[in-house]
Amino acid sequence: MASKGRTKASRKDSVIFKVEQMKWLSKDYYIYGTSIPEKIRCHGCRCVSNTIYPLENECQGHGLCKDCKKNDFTCHNHGGHVTAEALRNAVGQTNNAAKKLEIRCLFCESIKGFLNIKDHMYEEHPRLVAAALKRFQKTKYEQEKPASTQEKHRTSPLTWREDHFSQNADVTVESEDDEAAACEHCKEEWDARELGEHEKACPQKKVQCRDCDEWIKQEQLLNHKKSCQFGKCNFCNEKMGKEEMTTHEDICEEKKIPCCYHTYGCNEEDKRKNIRYHEEYDSHALFFLPKIQELQERIRQLEPPIKAIMKRLQPSK
């Protein structure tokens, strides 16, 4: 049973899920109702992607995944048509329509919100993610790579001459596309076209802790954050122990605070080091006037009953 009242879709349609460059087919998804709504899916291939490219034509309210936006798209339901050229510079957005969708992790039995599954996989299974990305990219490369030299020979009228030359050549020049580039962090070989994306997310990449400035591996950052004894003020960026953080914010000169007369109507807000000048030299008399008038009116209303009480309390002669 799914948590939080969600039920597994009774139709059990197999759905392709896409998270960054990973995609997989699964029936382990949970959502209210019987099936995944169309507005969650790509309007082209009907996959569910964590990033969607909204359509601004007759299909407004729907979007395409990263793969589908590379091709011309014609919608047979709404009659909309959009070219790949028009979508070239489109900005991807988080698929917020899928915020109520939950799926099972690709690597474990955990059930997470679809929009949170990427963070879960990168934090809990960094090595498996790296291996999966490499496998997916290898498959993609094999599908896209051009025909080999031998395949070209079989269709060429100069087959004999080219083959004869190749057999008798002293040096064979290999295409640079056939050479696999290695990640500078984990040293694993990757398709050169995908190396940049991998290196950004590589678990072995060293990143700097914002709080203590220590350089650690990306896969260890989450655990390090839990035990790091230092922190930095969100306002002045000063480094200090975590136990000092709360008291420091009460005196930090860079923190923005409201004017001390804000209860009287002053909306000025500035850094603590600047607000004192405003409070001391800027006039706030106009803010006090309505309050004074209100108090005067209240006193006027109270005068008759007070006089009546005083009169009753006076001893009779």
mmCIF file of N, CA, C and O in Angstrom, residues 230-290:
data_model
loop_
_atom_site.group_PDB
_atom_site.id
_atom_site.type_symbol
_atom_site.label_atom_id
_atom_site.label_comp_id
_atom_site.label_asym_id
_atom_site.label_seq_id
_atom_site.Cartn_x
_atom_site.Cartn_y
_atom_site.Cartn_z
ATOM 1 N N PHE A 230 30.976 23.826 12.145
ATOM 2 C CA PHE A 230 31.040 25.243 11.821
ATOM 3 C C PHE A 230 29.842 25.668 10.986
ATOM 4 O O PHE A 230 29.120 24.847 10.422
ATOM 5 N N GLY A 231 29.652 26.952 10.937
ATOM 6 C CA GLY A 231 28.591 27.514 10.119
ATOM 7 C C GLY A 231 28.974 28.917 9.703
ATOM 8 O O GLY A 231 29.934 29.494 10.217
ATOM 9 N N LYS A 232 28.234 29.462 8.768
ATOM 10 C CA LYS A 232 28.471 30.835 8.336
ATOM 11 C C LYS A 232 27.180 31.618 8.461
ATOM 12 O O LYS A 232 26.107 31.131 8.107
ATOM 13 N N CYS A 233 27.313 32.820 8.974
ATOM 14 C CA CYS A 233 26.148 33.689 9.122
ATOM 15 C C CYS A 233 25.549 33.959 7.747
ATOM 16 O O CYS A 233 26.270 34.232 6.782
ATOM 17 N N ASN A 234 24.236 33.879 7.657
ATOM 18 C CA ASN A 234 23.560 34.100 6.382
ATOM 19 C C ASN A 234 23.607 35.556 5.938
ATOM 20 O O ASN A 234 23.262 35.863 4.800
ATOM 21 N N PHE A 235 24.028 36.441 6.833
ATOM 22 C CA PHE A 235 23.993 37.870 6.526
ATOM 23 C C PHE A 235 25.384 38.457 6.299
ATOM 24 O O PHE A 235 25.618 39.149 5.318
ATOM 25 N N CYS A 236 26.325 38.161 7.187
ATOM 26 C CA CYS A 236 27.671 38.732 7.042
ATOM 27 C C CYS A 236 28.686 37.712 6.545
ATOM 28 O O CYS A 236 29.842 38.051 6.304
ATOM 29 N N ASN A 237 28.256 36.445 6.429
ATOM 30 C CA ASN A 237 29.115 35.367 5.925
ATOM 31 C C ASN A 237 30.305 35.083 6.839
ATOM 32 O O ASN A 237 31.288 34.482 6.417
ATOM 33 N N GLU A 238 30.216 35.508 8.081
ATOM 34 C CA GLU A 238 31.304 35.261 9.026
ATOM 35 C C GLU A 238 31.272 33.809 9.489
ATOM 36 O O GLU A 238 30.221 33.256 9.787
ATOM 37 N N LYS A 239 32.438 33.193 9.546
ATOM 38 C CA LYS A 239 32.549 31.798 9.962
ATOM 39 C C LYS A 239 32.587 31.715 11.481
ATOM 40 O O LYS A 239 33.284 32.485 12.141
ATOM 41 N N MET A 240 31.835 30.756 12.043
ATOM 42 C CA MET A 240 31.784 30.608 13.499
ATOM 43 C C MET A 240 31.253 29.228 13.853
ATOM 44 O O MET A 240 30.761 28.493 12.990
ATOM 45 N N GLY A 241 31.352 28.884 15.130
ATOM 46 C CA GLY A 241 30.800 27.624 15.602
ATOM 47 C C GLY A 241 29.279 27.657 15.562
ATOM 48 O O GLY A 241 28.665 28.719 15.711
ATOM 49 N N LYS A 242 28.672 26.492 15.372
ATOM 50 C CA LYS A 242 27.217 26.451 15.233
ATOM 51 C C LYS A 242 26.501 26.930 16.491
ATOM 52 O O LYS A 242 25.401 27.478 16.414
ATOM 53 N N GLU A 243 27.129 26.735 17.663
ATOM 54 C CA GLU A 243 26.474 27.167 18.896
ATOM 55 C C GLU A 243 26.408 28.692 19.000
ATOM 56 O O GLU A 243 25.613 29.248 19.754
ATOM 57 N N GLU A 244 27.245 29.389 18.237
ATOM 58 C CA GLU A 244 27.244 30.852 18.271
ATOM 59 C C GLU A 244 26.248 31.461 17.293
ATOM 60 O O GLU A 244 25.972 32.662 17.355
ATOM 61 N N MET A 245 25.737 30.652 16.373
ATOM 62 C CA MET A 245 24.928 31.188 15.282
ATOM 63 C C MET A 245 23.699 31.947 15.769
ATOM 64 O O MET A 245 23.404 33.049 15.316
ATOM 65 N N THR A 246 22.951 31.356 16.718
ATOM 66 C CA THR A 246 21.695 31.966 17.165
ATOM 67 C C THR A 246 21.927 33.316 17.828
ATOM 68 O O THR A 246 21.255 34.305 17.519
ATOM 69 N N THR A 247 22.893 33.370 18.730
ATOM 70 C CA THR A 247 23.156 34.633 19.428
ATOM 71 C C THR A 247 23.775 35.668 18.498
ATOM 72 O O THR A 247 23.537 36.866 18.648
ATOM 73 N N HIS A 248 24.553 35.205 17.526
ATOM 74 C CA HIS A 248 25.199 36.149 16.611
ATOM 75 C C HIS A 248 24.176 36.894 15.760
ATOM 76 O O HIS A 248 24.322 38.098 15.514
ATOM 77 N N GLU A 249 23.141 36.206 15.308
ATOM 78 C CA GLU A 249 22.151 36.850 14.447
ATOM 79 C C GLU A 249 21.434 37.995 15.158
ATOM 80 O O GLU A 249 20.942 38.917 14.517
ATOM 81 N N ASP A 250 21.388 37.941 16.498
ATOM 82 C CA ASP A 250 20.731 39.010 17.255
ATOM 83 C C ASP A 250 21.558 40.290 17.304
ATOM 84 O O ASP A 250 21.044 41.348 17.689
ATOM 85 N N ILE A 251 22.833 40.192 16.921
ATOM 86 C CA ILE A 251 23.685 41.382 16.961
ATOM 87 C C ILE A 251 24.375 41.656 15.623
ATOM 88 O O ILE A 251 25.100 42.646 15.495
ATOM 89 N N CYS A 252 24.144 40.782 14.644
ATOM 90 C CA CYS A 252 24.830 40.921 13.353
ATOM 91 C C CYS A 252 24.508 42.267 12.710
ATOM 92 O O CYS A 252 23.343 42.626 12.527
ATOM 93 N N GLU A 253 25.537 43.010 12.357
ATOM 94 C CA GLU A 253 25.376 44.345 11.789
ATOM 95 C C GLU A 253 24.851 44.309 10.355
ATOM 96 O O GLU A 253 24.343 45.308 9.853
ATOM 97 N N GLU A 254 24.986 43.162 9.688
ATOM 98 C CA GLU A 254 24.564 43.056 8.292
ATOM 99 C C GLU A 254 23.123 42.572 8.145
ATOM 100 O O GLU A 254 22.568 42.593 7.050
ATOM 101 N N LYS A 255 22.519 42.134 9.234
ATOM 102 C CA LYS A 255 21.149 41.620 9.175
ATOM 103 C C LYS A 255 20.152 42.763 9.010
ATOM 104 O O LYS A 255 20.238 43.784 9.681
ATOM 105 N N LYS A 256 19.200 42.575 8.115
ATOM 106 C CA LYS A 256 18.170 43.591 7.913
ATOM 107 C C LYS A 256 17.114 43.477 9.007
ATOM 108 O O LYS A 256 16.616 42.387 9.290
ATOM 109 N N ILE A 257 16.783 44.613 9.609
ATOM 110 C CA ILE A 257 15.770 44.636 10.664
ATOM 111 C C ILE A 257 14.828 45.810 10.416
ATOM 112 O O ILE A 257 15.199 46.792 9.762
ATOM 113 N N PRO A 258 13.605 45.743 10.942
ATOM 114 C CA PRO A 258 12.670 46.862 10.762
ATOM 115 C C PRO A 258 12.983 48.003 11.723
ATOM 116 O O PRO A 258 13.641 47.812 12.750
ATOM 117 N N CYS A 259 12.506 49.170 11.390
ATOM 118 C CA CYS A 259 12.632 50.336 12.265
ATOM 119 C C CYS A 259 11.915 50.055 13.584
ATOM 120 O O CYS A 259 10.878 49.389 13.619
ATOM 121 N N CYS A 260 12.465 50.568 14.687
ATOM 122 C CA CYS A 260 11.856 50.311 15.997
ATOM 123 C C CYS A 260 10.474 50.952 16.120
ATOM 124 O O CYS A 260 9.721 50.649 17.044
ATOM 125 N N TYR A 261 10.145 51.843 15.194
ATOM 126 C CA TYR A 261 8.828 52.487 15.208
ATOM 127 C C TYR A 261 7.859 51.823 14.223
ATOM 128 O O TYR A 261 6.865 52.420 13.831
ATOM 129 N N HIS A 262 8.169 50.572 13.830
ATOM 130 C CA HIS A 262 7.312 49.919 12.835
ATOM 131 C C HIS A 262 5.902 49.663 13.367
ATOM 132 O O HIS A 262 4.947 49.602 12.607
ATOM 133 N N THR A 263 5.773 49.539 14.702
ATOM 134 C CA THR A 263 4.432 49.329 15.262
ATOM 135 C C THR A 263 3.561 50.577 15.133
ATOM 136 O O THR A 263 2.336 50.501 15.257
ATOM 137 N N TYR A 264 4.207 51.715 14.878
ATOM 138 C CA TYR A 264 3.462 52.966 14.707
ATOM 139 C C TYR A 264 3.230 53.292 13.233
ATOM 140 O O TYR A 264 2.645 54.324 12.917
ATOM 141 N N GLY A 265 3.750 52.418 12.342
ATOM 142 C CA GLY A 265 3.475 52.620 10.922
ATOM 143 C C GLY A 265 4.683 52.855 10.042
ATOM 144 O O GLY A 265 4.548 52.970 8.825
ATOM 145 N N CYS A 266 5.888 52.924 10.609
ATOM 146 C CA CYS A 266 7.087 53.127 9.789
ATOM 147 C C CYS A 266 7.473 51.798 9.134
ATOM 148 O O CYS A 266 7.688 50.801 9.822
ATOM 149 N N ASN A 267 7.580 51.799 7.819
ATOM 150 C CA ASN A 267 7.889 50.570 7.076
ATOM 151 C C ASN A 267 9.353 50.472 6.664
ATOM 152 O O ASN A 267 9.716 49.595 5.884
ATOM 153 N N GLU A 268 10.178 51.349 7.184
ATOM 154 C CA GLU A 268 11.596 51.330 6.821
ATOM 155 C C GLU A 268 12.265 50.055 7.342
ATOM 156 O O GLU A 268 12.013 49.605 8.457
ATOM 157 N N GLU A 269 13.121 49.473 6.499
ATOM 158 C CA GLU A 269 13.878 48.273 6.866
ATOM 159 C C GLU A 269 15.271 48.391 6.278
ATOM 160 O O GLU A 269 15.435 48.724 5.109
ATOM 161 N N ASP A 270 16.283 48.136 7.093
ATOM 162 C CA ASP A 270 17.661 48.276 6.618
ATOM 163 C C ASP A 270 18.577 47.428 7.489
ATOM 164 O O ASP A 270 18.150 46.856 8.498
ATOM 165 N N LYS A 271 19.842 47.364 7.099
ATOM 166 C CA LYS A 271 20.813 46.632 7.909
ATOM 167 C C LYS A 271 20.924 47.284 9.286
ATOM 168 O O LYS A 271 20.757 48.495 9.425
ATOM 169 N N ARG A 272 21.225 46.457 10.274
ATOM 170 C CA ARG A 272 21.277 46.959 11.651
ATOM 171 C C ARG A 272 22.242 48.140 11.782
ATOM 172 O O ARG A 272 21.984 49.091 12.516
ATOM 173 N N LYS A 273 23.346 48.090 11.042
ATOM 174 C CA LYS A 273 24.339 49.162 11.149
ATOM 175 C C LYS A 273 23.837 50.473 10.541
ATOM 176 O O LYS A 273 24.385 51.539 10.837
ATOM 177 N N ASN A 274 22.807 50.404 9.693
ATOM 178 C CA ASN A 274 22.274 51.615 9.057
ATOM 179 C C ASN A 274 20.970 52.094 9.678
ATOM 180 O O ASN A 274 20.648 53.285 9.610
ATOM 181 N N ILE A 275 20.212 51.192 10.277
ATOM 182 C CA ILE A 275 18.876 51.550 10.754
ATOM 183 C C ILE A 275 18.927 52.511 11.936
ATOM 184 O O ILE A 275 17.998 53.298 12.156
ATOM 185 N N ARG A 276 20.031 52.474 12.671
ATOM 186 C CA ARG A 276 20.138 53.368 13.839
ATOM 187 C C ARG A 276 20.104 54.832 13.419
ATOM 188 O O ARG A 276 19.496 55.674 14.091
ATOM 189 N N TYR A 277 20.777 55.141 12.326
ATOM 190 C CA TYR A 277 20.780 56.528 11.841
ATOM 191 C C TYR A 277 19.364 56.955 11.476
ATOM 192 O O TYR A 277 18.929 58.064 11.804
ATOM 193 N N HIS A 278 18.646 56.077 10.802
ATOM 194 C CA HIS A 278 17.258 56.379 10.427
ATOM 195 C C HIS A 278 16.399 56.625 11.661
ATOM 196 O O HIS A 278 15.616 57.585 11.711
ATOM 197 N N GLU A 279 16.540 55.766 12.662
ATOM 198 C CA GLU A 279 15.717 55.898 13.871
ATOM 199 C C GLU A 279 16.017 57.188 14.626
ATOM 200 O O GLU A 279 15.121 57.794 15.224
ATOM 201 N N GLU A 280 17.274 57.612 14.579
ATOM 202 C CA GLU A 280 17.674 58.781 15.367
ATOM 203 C C GLU A 280 17.399 60.101 14.667
ATOM 204 O O GLU A 280 16.994 61.082 15.307
ATOM 205 N N TYR A 281 17.598 60.145 13.351
ATOM 206 C CA TYR A 281 17.552 61.431 12.660
ATOM 207 C C TYR A 281 16.331 61.630 11.765
ATOM 208 O O TYR A 281 15.994 62.762 11.433
ATOM 209 N N ASP A 282 15.688 60.575 11.329
ATOM 210 C CA ASP A 282 14.489 60.744 10.506
ATOM 211 C C ASP A 282 13.280 60.980 11.403
ATOM 212 O O ASP A 282 13.105 60.298 12.421
ATOM 213 N N SER A 283 12.460 61.934 11.031
ATOM 214 C CA SER A 283 11.318 62.294 11.867
ATOM 215 C C SER A 283 10.237 61.216 11.820
ATOM 216 O O SER A 283 9.868 60.723 10.753
ATOM 217 N N HIS A 284 9.735 60.877 13.013
ATOM 218 C CA HIS A 284 8.634 59.918 13.118
ATOM 219 C C HIS A 284 7.409 60.554 13.784
ATOM 220 O O HIS A 284 6.483 59.850 14.182
ATOM 221 N N ALA A 285 7.436 61.887 13.900
ATOM 222 C CA ALA A 285 6.353 62.578 14.605
ATOM 223 C C ALA A 285 4.997 62.324 13.959
ATOM 224 O O ALA A 285 3.981 62.168 14.649
ATOM 225 N N LEU A 286 4.984 62.279 12.629
ATOM 226 C CA LEU A 286 3.714 62.088 11.939
ATOM 227 C C LEU A 286 3.098 60.724 12.242
ATOM 228 O O LEU A 286 1.886 60.549 12.168
ATOM 229 N N PHE A 287 3.960 59.748 12.564
ATOM 230 C CA PHE A 287 3.442 58.426 12.908
ATOM 231 C C PHE A 287 2.793 58.432 14.290
ATOM 232 O O PHE A 287 1.886 57.655 14.568
ATOM 233 N N PHE A 288 3.282 59.342 15.183
ATOM 234 C CA PHE A 288 2.745 59.387 16.545
ATOM 235 C C PHE A 288 1.423 60.140 16.619
ATOM 236 O O PHE A 288 0.607 59.898 17.509
ATOM 237 N N LEU A 289 1.212 61.099 15.701
ATOM 238 C CA LEU A 289 0.048 61.970 15.781
ATOM 239 C C LEU A 289 -1.277 61.202 15.819
ATOM 240 O O LEU A 289 -2.116 61.467 16.693
ATOM 241 N N PRO A 290 -1.524 60.240 14.929
ATOM 242 C CA PRO A 290 -2.796 59.495 15.007
ATOM 243 C C PRO A 290 -2.964 58.771 16.338
ATOM 244 O O PRO A 290 -4.073 58.697 16.880
#
